[in-house]
PDB file of N, CA and C and ligand atoms in Angstrom:
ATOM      1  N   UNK A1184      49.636  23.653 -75.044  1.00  0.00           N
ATOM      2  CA  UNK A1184      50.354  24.789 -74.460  1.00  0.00           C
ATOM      3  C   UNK A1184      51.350  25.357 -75.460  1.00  0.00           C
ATOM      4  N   UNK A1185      51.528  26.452 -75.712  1.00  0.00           N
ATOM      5  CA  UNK A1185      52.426  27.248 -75.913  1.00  0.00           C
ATOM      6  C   UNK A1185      54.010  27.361 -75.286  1.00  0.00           C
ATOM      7  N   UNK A1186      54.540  27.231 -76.750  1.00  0.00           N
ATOM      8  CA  UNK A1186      55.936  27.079 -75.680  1.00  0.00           C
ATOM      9  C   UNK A1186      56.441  28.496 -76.316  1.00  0.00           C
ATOM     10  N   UNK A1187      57.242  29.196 -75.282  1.00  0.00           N
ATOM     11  CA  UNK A1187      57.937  30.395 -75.606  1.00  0.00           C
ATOM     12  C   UNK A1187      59.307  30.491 -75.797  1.00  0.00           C
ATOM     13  N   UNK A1188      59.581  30.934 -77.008  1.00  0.00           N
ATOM     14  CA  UNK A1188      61.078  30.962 -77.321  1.00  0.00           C
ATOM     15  C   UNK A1188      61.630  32.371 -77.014  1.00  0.00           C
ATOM     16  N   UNK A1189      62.333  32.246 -77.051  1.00  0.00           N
ATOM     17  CA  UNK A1189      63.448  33.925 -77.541  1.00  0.00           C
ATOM     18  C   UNK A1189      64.554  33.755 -78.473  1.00  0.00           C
ATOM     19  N   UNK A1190      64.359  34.858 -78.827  1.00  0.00           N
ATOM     20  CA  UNK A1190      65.087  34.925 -80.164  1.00  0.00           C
ATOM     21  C   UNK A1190      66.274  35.971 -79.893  1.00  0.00           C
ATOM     22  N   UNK A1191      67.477  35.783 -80.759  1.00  0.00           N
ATOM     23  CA  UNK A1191      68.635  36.758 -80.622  1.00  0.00           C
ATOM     24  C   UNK A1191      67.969  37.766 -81.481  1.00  0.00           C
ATOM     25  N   UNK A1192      68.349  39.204 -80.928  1.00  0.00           N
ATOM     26  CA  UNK A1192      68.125  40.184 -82.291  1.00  0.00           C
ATOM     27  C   UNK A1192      69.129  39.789 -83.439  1.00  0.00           C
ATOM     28  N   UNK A1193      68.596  39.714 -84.300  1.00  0.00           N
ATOM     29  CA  UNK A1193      69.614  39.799 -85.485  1.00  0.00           C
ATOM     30  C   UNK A1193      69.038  40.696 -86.853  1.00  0.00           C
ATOM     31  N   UNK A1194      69.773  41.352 -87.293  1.00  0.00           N
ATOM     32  CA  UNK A1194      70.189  42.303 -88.652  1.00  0.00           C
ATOM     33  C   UNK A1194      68.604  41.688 -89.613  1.00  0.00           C
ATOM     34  N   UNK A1195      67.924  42.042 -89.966  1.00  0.00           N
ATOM     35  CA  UNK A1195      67.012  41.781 -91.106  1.00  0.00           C
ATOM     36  C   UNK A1195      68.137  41.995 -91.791  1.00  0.00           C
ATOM     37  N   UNK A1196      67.630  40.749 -93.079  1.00  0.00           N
ATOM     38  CA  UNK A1196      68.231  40.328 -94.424  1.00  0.00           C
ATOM     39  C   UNK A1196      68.050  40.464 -95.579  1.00  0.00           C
ATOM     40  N   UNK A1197      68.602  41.688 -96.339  1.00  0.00           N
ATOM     41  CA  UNK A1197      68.355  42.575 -97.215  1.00  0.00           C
ATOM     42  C   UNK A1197      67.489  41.546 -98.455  1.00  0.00           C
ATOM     43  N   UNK A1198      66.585  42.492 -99.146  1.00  0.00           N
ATOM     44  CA  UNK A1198      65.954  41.897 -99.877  1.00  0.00           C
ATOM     45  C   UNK A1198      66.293  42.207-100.823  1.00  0.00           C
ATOM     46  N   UNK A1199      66.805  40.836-102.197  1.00  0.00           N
ATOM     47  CA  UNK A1199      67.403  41.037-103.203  1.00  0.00           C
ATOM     48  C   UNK A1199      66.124  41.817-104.019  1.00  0.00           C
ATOM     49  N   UNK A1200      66.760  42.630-105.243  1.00  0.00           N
ATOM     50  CA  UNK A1200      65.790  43.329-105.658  1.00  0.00           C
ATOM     51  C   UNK A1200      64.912  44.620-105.176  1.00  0.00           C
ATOM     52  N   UNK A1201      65.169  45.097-103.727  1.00  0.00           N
ATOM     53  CA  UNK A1201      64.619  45.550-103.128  1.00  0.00           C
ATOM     54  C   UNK A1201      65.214  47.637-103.250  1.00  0.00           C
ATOM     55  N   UNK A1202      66.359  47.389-103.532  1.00  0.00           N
ATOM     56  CA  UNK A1202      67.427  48.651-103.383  1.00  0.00           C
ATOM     57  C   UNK A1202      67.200  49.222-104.534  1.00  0.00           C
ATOM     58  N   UNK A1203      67.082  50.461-104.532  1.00  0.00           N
ATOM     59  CA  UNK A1203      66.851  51.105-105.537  1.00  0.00           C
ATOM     60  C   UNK A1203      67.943  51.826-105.840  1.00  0.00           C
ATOM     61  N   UNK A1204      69.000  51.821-104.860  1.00  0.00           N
ATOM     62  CA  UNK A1204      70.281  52.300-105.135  1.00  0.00           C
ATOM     63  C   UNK A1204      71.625  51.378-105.080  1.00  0.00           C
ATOM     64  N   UNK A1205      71.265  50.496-106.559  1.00  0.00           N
ATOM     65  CA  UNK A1205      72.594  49.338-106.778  1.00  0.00           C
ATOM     66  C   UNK A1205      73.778  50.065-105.841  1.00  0.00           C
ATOM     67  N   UNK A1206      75.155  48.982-105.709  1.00  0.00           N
ATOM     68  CA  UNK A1206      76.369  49.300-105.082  1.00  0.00           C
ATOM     69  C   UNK A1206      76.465  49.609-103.871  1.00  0.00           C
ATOM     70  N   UNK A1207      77.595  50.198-103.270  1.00  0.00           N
ATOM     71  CA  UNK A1207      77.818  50.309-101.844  1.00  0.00           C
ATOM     72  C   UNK A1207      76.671  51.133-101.223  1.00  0.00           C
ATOM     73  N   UNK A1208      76.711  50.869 -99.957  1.00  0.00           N
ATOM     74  CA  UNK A1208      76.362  51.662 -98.645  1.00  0.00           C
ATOM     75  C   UNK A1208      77.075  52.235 -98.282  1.00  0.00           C
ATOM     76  N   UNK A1209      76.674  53.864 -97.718  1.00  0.00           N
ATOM     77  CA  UNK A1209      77.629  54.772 -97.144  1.00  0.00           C
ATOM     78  C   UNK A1209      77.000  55.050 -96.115  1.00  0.00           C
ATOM     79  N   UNK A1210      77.446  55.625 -94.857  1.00  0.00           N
ATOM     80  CA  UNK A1210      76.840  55.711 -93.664  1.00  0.00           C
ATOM     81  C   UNK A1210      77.883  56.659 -93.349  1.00  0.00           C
ATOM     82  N   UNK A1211      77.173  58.041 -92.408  1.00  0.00           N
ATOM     83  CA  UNK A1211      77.766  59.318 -92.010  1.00  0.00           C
ATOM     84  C   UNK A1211      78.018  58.263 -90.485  1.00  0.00           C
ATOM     85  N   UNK A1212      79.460  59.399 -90.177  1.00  0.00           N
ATOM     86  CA  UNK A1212      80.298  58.540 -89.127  1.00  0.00           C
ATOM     87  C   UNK A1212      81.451  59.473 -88.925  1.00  0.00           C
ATOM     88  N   UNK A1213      81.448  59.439 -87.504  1.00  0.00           N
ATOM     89  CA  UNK A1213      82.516  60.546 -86.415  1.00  0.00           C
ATOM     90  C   UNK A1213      83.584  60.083 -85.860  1.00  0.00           C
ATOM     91  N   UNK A1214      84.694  60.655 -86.102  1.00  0.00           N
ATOM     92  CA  UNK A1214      85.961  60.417 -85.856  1.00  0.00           C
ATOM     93  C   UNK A1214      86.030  60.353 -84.011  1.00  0.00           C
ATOM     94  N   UNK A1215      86.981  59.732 -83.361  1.00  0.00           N
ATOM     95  CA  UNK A1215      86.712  59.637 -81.798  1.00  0.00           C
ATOM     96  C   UNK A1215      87.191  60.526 -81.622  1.00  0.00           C
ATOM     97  N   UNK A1216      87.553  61.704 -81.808  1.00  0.00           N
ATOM     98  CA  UNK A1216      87.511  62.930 -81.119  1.00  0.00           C
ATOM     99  C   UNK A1216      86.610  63.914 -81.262  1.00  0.00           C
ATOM    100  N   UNK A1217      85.070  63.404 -82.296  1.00  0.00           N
ATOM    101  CA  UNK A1217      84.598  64.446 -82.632  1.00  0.00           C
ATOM    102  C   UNK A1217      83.748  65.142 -81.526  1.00  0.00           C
ATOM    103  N   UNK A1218      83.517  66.290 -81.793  1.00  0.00           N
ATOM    104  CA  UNK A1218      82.997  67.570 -80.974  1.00  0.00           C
ATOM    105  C   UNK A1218      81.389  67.935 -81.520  1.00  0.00           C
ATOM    106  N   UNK A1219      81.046  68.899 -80.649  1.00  0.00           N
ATOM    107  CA  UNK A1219      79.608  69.314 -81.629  1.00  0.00           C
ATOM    108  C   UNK A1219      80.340  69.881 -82.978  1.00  0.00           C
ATOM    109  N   UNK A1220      81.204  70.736 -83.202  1.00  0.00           N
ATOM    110  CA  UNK A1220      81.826  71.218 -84.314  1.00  0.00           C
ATOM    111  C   UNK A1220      82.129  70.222 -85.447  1.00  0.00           C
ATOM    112  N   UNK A1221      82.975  69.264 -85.027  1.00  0.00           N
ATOM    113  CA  UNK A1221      83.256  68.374 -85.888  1.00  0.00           C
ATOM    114  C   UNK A1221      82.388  67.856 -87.067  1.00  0.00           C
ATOM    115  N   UNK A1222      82.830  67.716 -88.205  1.00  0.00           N
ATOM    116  CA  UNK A1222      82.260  67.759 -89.351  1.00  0.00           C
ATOM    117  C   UNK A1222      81.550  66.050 -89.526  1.00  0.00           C
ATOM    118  N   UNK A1223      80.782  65.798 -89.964  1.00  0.00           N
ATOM    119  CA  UNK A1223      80.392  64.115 -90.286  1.00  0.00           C
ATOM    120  C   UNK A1223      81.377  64.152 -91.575  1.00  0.00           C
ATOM    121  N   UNK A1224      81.375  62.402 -90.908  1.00  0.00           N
ATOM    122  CA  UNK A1224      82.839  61.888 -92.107  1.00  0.00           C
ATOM    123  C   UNK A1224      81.351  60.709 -92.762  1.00  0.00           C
ATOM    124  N   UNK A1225      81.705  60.631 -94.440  1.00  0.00           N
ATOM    125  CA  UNK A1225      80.674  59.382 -95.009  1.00  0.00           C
ATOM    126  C   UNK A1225      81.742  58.519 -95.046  1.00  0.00           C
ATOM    127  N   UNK A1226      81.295  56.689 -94.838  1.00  0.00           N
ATOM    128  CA  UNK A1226      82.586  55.778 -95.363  1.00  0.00           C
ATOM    129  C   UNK A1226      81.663  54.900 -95.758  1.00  0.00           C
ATOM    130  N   UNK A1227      82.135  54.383 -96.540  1.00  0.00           N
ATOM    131  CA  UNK A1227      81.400  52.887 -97.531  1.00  0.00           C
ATOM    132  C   UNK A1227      81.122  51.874 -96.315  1.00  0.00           C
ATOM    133  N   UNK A1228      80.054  51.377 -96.286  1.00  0.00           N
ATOM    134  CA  UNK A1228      79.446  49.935 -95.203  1.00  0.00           C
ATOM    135  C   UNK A1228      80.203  48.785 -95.752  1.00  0.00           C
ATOM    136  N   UNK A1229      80.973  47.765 -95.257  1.00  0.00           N
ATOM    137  CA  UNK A1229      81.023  46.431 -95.912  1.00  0.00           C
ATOM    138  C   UNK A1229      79.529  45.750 -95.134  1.00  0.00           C
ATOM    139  N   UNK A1230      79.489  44.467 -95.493  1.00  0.00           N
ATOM    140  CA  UNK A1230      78.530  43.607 -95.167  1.00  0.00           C
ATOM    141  C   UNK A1230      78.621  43.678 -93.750  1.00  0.00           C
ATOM    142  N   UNK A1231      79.002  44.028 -92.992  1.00  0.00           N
ATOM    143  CA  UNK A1231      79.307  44.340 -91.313  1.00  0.00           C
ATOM    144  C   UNK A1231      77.732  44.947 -91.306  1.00  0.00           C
ATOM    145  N   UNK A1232      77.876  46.317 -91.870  1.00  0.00           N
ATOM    146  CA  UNK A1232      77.191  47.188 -91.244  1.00  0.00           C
ATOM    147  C   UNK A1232      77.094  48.035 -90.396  1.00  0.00           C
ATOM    148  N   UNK A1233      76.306  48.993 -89.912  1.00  0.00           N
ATOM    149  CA  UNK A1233      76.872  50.553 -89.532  1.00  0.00           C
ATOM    150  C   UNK A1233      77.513  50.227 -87.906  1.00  0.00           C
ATOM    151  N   UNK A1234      77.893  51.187 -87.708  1.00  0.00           N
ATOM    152  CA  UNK A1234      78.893  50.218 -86.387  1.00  0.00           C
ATOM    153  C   UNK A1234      78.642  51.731 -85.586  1.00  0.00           C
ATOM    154  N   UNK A1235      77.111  51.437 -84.883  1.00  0.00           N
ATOM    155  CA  UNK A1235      76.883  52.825 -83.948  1.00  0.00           C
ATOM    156  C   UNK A1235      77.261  53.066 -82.673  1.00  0.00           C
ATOM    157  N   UNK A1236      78.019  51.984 -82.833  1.00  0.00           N
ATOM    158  CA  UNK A1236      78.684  51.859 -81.086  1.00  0.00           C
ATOM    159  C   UNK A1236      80.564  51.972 -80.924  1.00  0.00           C
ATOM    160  N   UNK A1237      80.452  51.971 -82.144  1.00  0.00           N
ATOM    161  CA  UNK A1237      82.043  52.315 -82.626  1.00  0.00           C
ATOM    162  C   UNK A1237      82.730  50.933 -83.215  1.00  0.00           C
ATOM    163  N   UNK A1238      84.125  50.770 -83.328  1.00  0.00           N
ATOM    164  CA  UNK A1238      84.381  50.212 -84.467  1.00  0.00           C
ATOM    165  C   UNK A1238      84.283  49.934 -85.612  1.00  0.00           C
ATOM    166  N   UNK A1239      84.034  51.266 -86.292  1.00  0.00           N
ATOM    167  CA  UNK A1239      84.001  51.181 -87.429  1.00  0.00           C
ATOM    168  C   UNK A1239      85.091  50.393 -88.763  1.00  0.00           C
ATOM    169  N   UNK A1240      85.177  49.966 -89.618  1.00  0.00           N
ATOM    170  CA  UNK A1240      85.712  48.649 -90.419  1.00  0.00           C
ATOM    171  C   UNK A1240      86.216  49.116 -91.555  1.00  0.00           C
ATOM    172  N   UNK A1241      85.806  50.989 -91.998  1.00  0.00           N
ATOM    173  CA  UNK A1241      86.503  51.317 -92.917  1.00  0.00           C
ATOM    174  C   UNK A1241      86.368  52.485 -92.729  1.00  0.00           C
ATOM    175  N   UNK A1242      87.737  53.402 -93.459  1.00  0.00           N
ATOM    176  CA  UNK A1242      87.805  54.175 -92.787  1.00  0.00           C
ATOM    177  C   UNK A1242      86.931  55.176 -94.053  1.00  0.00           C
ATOM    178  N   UNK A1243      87.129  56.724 -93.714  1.00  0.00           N
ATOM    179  CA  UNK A1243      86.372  57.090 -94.123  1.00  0.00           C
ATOM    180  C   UNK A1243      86.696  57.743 -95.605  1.00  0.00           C
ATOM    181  N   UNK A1244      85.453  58.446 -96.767  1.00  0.00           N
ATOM    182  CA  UNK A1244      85.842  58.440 -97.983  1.00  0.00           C
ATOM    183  C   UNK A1244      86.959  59.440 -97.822  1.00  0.00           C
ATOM    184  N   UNK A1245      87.532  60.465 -96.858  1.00  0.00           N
ATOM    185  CA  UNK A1245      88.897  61.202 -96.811  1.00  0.00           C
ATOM    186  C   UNK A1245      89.935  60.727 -96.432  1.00  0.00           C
ATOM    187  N   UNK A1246      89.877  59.296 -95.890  1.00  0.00           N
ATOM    188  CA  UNK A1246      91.133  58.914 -95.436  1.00  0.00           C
ATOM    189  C   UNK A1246      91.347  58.781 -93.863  1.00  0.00           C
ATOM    190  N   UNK A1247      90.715  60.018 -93.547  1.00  0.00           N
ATOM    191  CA  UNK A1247      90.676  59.716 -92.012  1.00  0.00           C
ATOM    192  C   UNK A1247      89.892  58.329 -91.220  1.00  0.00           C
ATOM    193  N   UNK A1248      91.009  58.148 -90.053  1.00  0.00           N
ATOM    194  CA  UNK A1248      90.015  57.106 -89.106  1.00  0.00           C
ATOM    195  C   UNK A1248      88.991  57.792 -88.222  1.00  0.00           C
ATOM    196  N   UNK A1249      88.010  57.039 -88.552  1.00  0.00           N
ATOM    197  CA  UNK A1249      86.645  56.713 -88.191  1.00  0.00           C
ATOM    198  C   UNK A1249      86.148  56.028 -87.250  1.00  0.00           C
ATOM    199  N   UNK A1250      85.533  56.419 -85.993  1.00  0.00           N
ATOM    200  CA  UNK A1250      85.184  55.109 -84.908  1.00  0.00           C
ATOM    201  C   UNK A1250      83.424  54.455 -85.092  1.00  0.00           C
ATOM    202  N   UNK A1251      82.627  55.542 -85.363  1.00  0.00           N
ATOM    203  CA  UNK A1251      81.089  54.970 -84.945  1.00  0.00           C
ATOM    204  C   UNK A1251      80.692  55.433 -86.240  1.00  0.00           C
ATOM    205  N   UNK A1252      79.478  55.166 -86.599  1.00  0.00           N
ATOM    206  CA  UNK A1252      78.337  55.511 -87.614  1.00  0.00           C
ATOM    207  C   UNK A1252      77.306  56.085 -86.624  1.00  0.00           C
ATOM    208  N   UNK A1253      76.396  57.209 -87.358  1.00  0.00           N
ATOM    209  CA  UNK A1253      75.465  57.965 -87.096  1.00  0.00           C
ATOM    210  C   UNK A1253      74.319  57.128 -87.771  1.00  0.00           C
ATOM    211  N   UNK A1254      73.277  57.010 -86.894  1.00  0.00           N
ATOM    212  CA  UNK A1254      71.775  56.230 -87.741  1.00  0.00           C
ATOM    213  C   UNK A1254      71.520  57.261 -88.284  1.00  0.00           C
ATOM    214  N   UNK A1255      72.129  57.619 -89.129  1.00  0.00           N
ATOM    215  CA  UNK A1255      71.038  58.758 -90.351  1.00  0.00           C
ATOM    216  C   UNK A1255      71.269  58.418 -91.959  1.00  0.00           C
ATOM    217  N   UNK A1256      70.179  58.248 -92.341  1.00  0.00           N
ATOM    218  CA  UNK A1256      71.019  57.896 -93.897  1.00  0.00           C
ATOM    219  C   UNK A1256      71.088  58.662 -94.522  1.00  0.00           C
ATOM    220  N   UNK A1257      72.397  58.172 -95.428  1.00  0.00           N
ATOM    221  CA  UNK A1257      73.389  59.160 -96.073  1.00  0.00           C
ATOM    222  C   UNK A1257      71.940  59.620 -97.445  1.00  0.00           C
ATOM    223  N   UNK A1258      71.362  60.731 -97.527  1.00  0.00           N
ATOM    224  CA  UNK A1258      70.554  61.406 -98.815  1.00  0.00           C
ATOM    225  C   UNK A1258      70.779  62.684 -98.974  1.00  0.00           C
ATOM    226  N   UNK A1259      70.674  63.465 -98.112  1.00  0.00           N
ATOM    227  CA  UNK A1259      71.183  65.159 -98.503  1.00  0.00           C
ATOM    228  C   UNK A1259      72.445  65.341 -97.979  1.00  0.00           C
ATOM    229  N   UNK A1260      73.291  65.522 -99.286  1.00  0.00           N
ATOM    230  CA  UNK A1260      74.425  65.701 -99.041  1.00  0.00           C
ATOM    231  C   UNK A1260      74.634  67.541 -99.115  1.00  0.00           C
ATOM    232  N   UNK A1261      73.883  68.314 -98.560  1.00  0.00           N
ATOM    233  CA  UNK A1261      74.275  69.567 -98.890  1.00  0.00           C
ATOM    234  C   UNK A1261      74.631  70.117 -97.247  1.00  0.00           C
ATOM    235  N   UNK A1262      74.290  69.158 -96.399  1.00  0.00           N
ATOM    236  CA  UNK A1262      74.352  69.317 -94.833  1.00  0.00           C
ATOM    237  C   UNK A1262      75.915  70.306 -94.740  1.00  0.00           C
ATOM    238  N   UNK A1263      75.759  70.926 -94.240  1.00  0.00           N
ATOM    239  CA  UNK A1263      76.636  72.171 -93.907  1.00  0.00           C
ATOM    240  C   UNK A1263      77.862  71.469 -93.072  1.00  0.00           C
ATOM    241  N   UNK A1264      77.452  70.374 -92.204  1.00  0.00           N
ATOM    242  CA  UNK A1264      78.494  69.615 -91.476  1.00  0.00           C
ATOM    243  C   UNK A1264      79.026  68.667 -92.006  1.00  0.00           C
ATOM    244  N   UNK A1265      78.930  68.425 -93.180  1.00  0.00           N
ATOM    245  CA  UNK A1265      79.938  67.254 -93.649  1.00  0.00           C
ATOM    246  C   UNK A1265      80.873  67.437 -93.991  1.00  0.00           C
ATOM    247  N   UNK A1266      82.142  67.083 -94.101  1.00  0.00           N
ATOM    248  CA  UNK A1266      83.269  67.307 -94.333  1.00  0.00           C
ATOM    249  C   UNK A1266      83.519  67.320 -96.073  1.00  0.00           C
ATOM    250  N   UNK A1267      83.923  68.494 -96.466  1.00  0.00           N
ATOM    251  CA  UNK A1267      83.947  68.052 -97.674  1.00  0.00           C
ATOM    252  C   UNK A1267      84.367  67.580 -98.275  1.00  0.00           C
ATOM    253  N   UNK A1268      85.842  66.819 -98.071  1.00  0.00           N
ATOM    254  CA  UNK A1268      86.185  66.358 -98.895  1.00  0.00           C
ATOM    255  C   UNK A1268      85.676  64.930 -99.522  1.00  0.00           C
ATOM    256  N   UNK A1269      84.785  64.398 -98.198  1.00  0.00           N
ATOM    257  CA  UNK A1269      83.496  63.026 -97.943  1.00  0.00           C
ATOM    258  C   UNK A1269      83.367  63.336 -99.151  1.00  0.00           C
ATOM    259  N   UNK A1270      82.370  64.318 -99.270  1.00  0.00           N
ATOM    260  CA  UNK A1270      81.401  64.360 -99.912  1.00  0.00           C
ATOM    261  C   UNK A1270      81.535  64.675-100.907  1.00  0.00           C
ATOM    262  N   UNK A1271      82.893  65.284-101.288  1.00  0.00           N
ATOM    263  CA  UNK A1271      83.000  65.616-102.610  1.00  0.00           C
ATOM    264  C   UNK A1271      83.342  64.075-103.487  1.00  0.00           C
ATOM    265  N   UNK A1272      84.446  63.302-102.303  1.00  0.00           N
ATOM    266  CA  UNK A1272      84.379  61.580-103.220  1.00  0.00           C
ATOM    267  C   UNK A1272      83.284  60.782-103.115  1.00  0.00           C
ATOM    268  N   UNK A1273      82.699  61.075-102.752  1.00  0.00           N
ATOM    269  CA  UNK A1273      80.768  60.622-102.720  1.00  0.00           C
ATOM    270  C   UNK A1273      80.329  60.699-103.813  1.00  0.00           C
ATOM    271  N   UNK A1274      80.535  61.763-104.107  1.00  0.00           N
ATOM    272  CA  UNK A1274      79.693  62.852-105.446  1.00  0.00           C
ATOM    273  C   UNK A1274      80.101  62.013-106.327  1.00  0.00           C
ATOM    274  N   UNK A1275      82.147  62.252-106.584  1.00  0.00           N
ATOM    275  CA  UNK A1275      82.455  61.767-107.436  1.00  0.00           C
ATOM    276  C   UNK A1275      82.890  60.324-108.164  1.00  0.00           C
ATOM    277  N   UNK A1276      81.672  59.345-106.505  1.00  0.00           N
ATOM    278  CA  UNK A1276      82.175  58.082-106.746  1.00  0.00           C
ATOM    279  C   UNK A1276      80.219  57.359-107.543  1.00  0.00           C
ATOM    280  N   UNK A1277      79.919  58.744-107.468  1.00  0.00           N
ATOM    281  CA  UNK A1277      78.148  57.762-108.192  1.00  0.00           C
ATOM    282  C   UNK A1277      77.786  58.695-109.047  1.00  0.00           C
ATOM    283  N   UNK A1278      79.190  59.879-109.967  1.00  0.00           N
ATOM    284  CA  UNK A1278      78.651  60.547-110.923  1.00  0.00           C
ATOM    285  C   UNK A1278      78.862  59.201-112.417  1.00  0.00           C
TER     286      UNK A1278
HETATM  287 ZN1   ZN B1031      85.879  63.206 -94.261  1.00  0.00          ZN
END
């Protein structure tokens, strides 16, 4: 017989070698007051990881606090809604 387990979800475990983009993770992420207007804020991931339910762990590359991450990954940064000043220390943190 078959015995049936269950398992906790847990985080898959990054594969060394696997990233084609050495250094931090950035993940787009909305301040708790944001609106449809409101601009996406980017902030660096620690080993936590994106926090889509809020509590976010750092704040964001402008300084402002940050509550949740958006599941979208951070690649076109020309998005009309990002805040620029994100994105301008984005730019100028992987020129
Ligand atoms: Zn910002």
């Amino acid at each position: 017989m078959f015995k049936f387990f269950t398992f906790n979800k847990v985080q898959p475990a990054p594969i060394p070698g696997e990233s084609k983009e050495p250094g931090p993770e950035y993940s787009y992420c909305e301040t708790a007051t944001a609106a449809a207007t409101t601009p996406w804020h980017i902030r660096e991931l620690t080993e936590a990881g994106k926090k889509l339910g809020g509590g976010a762990d750092t704040p964001a590359l402008c300084g402002r606090k940050v509550s949740w991450d958006l599941n979208t990954v951070v690649r076109d940064l020309n998005y009309e809604f990002v805040c620029k000043e994100c994105r301008k220390r984005l730019l100028d943190s992987i020129k």
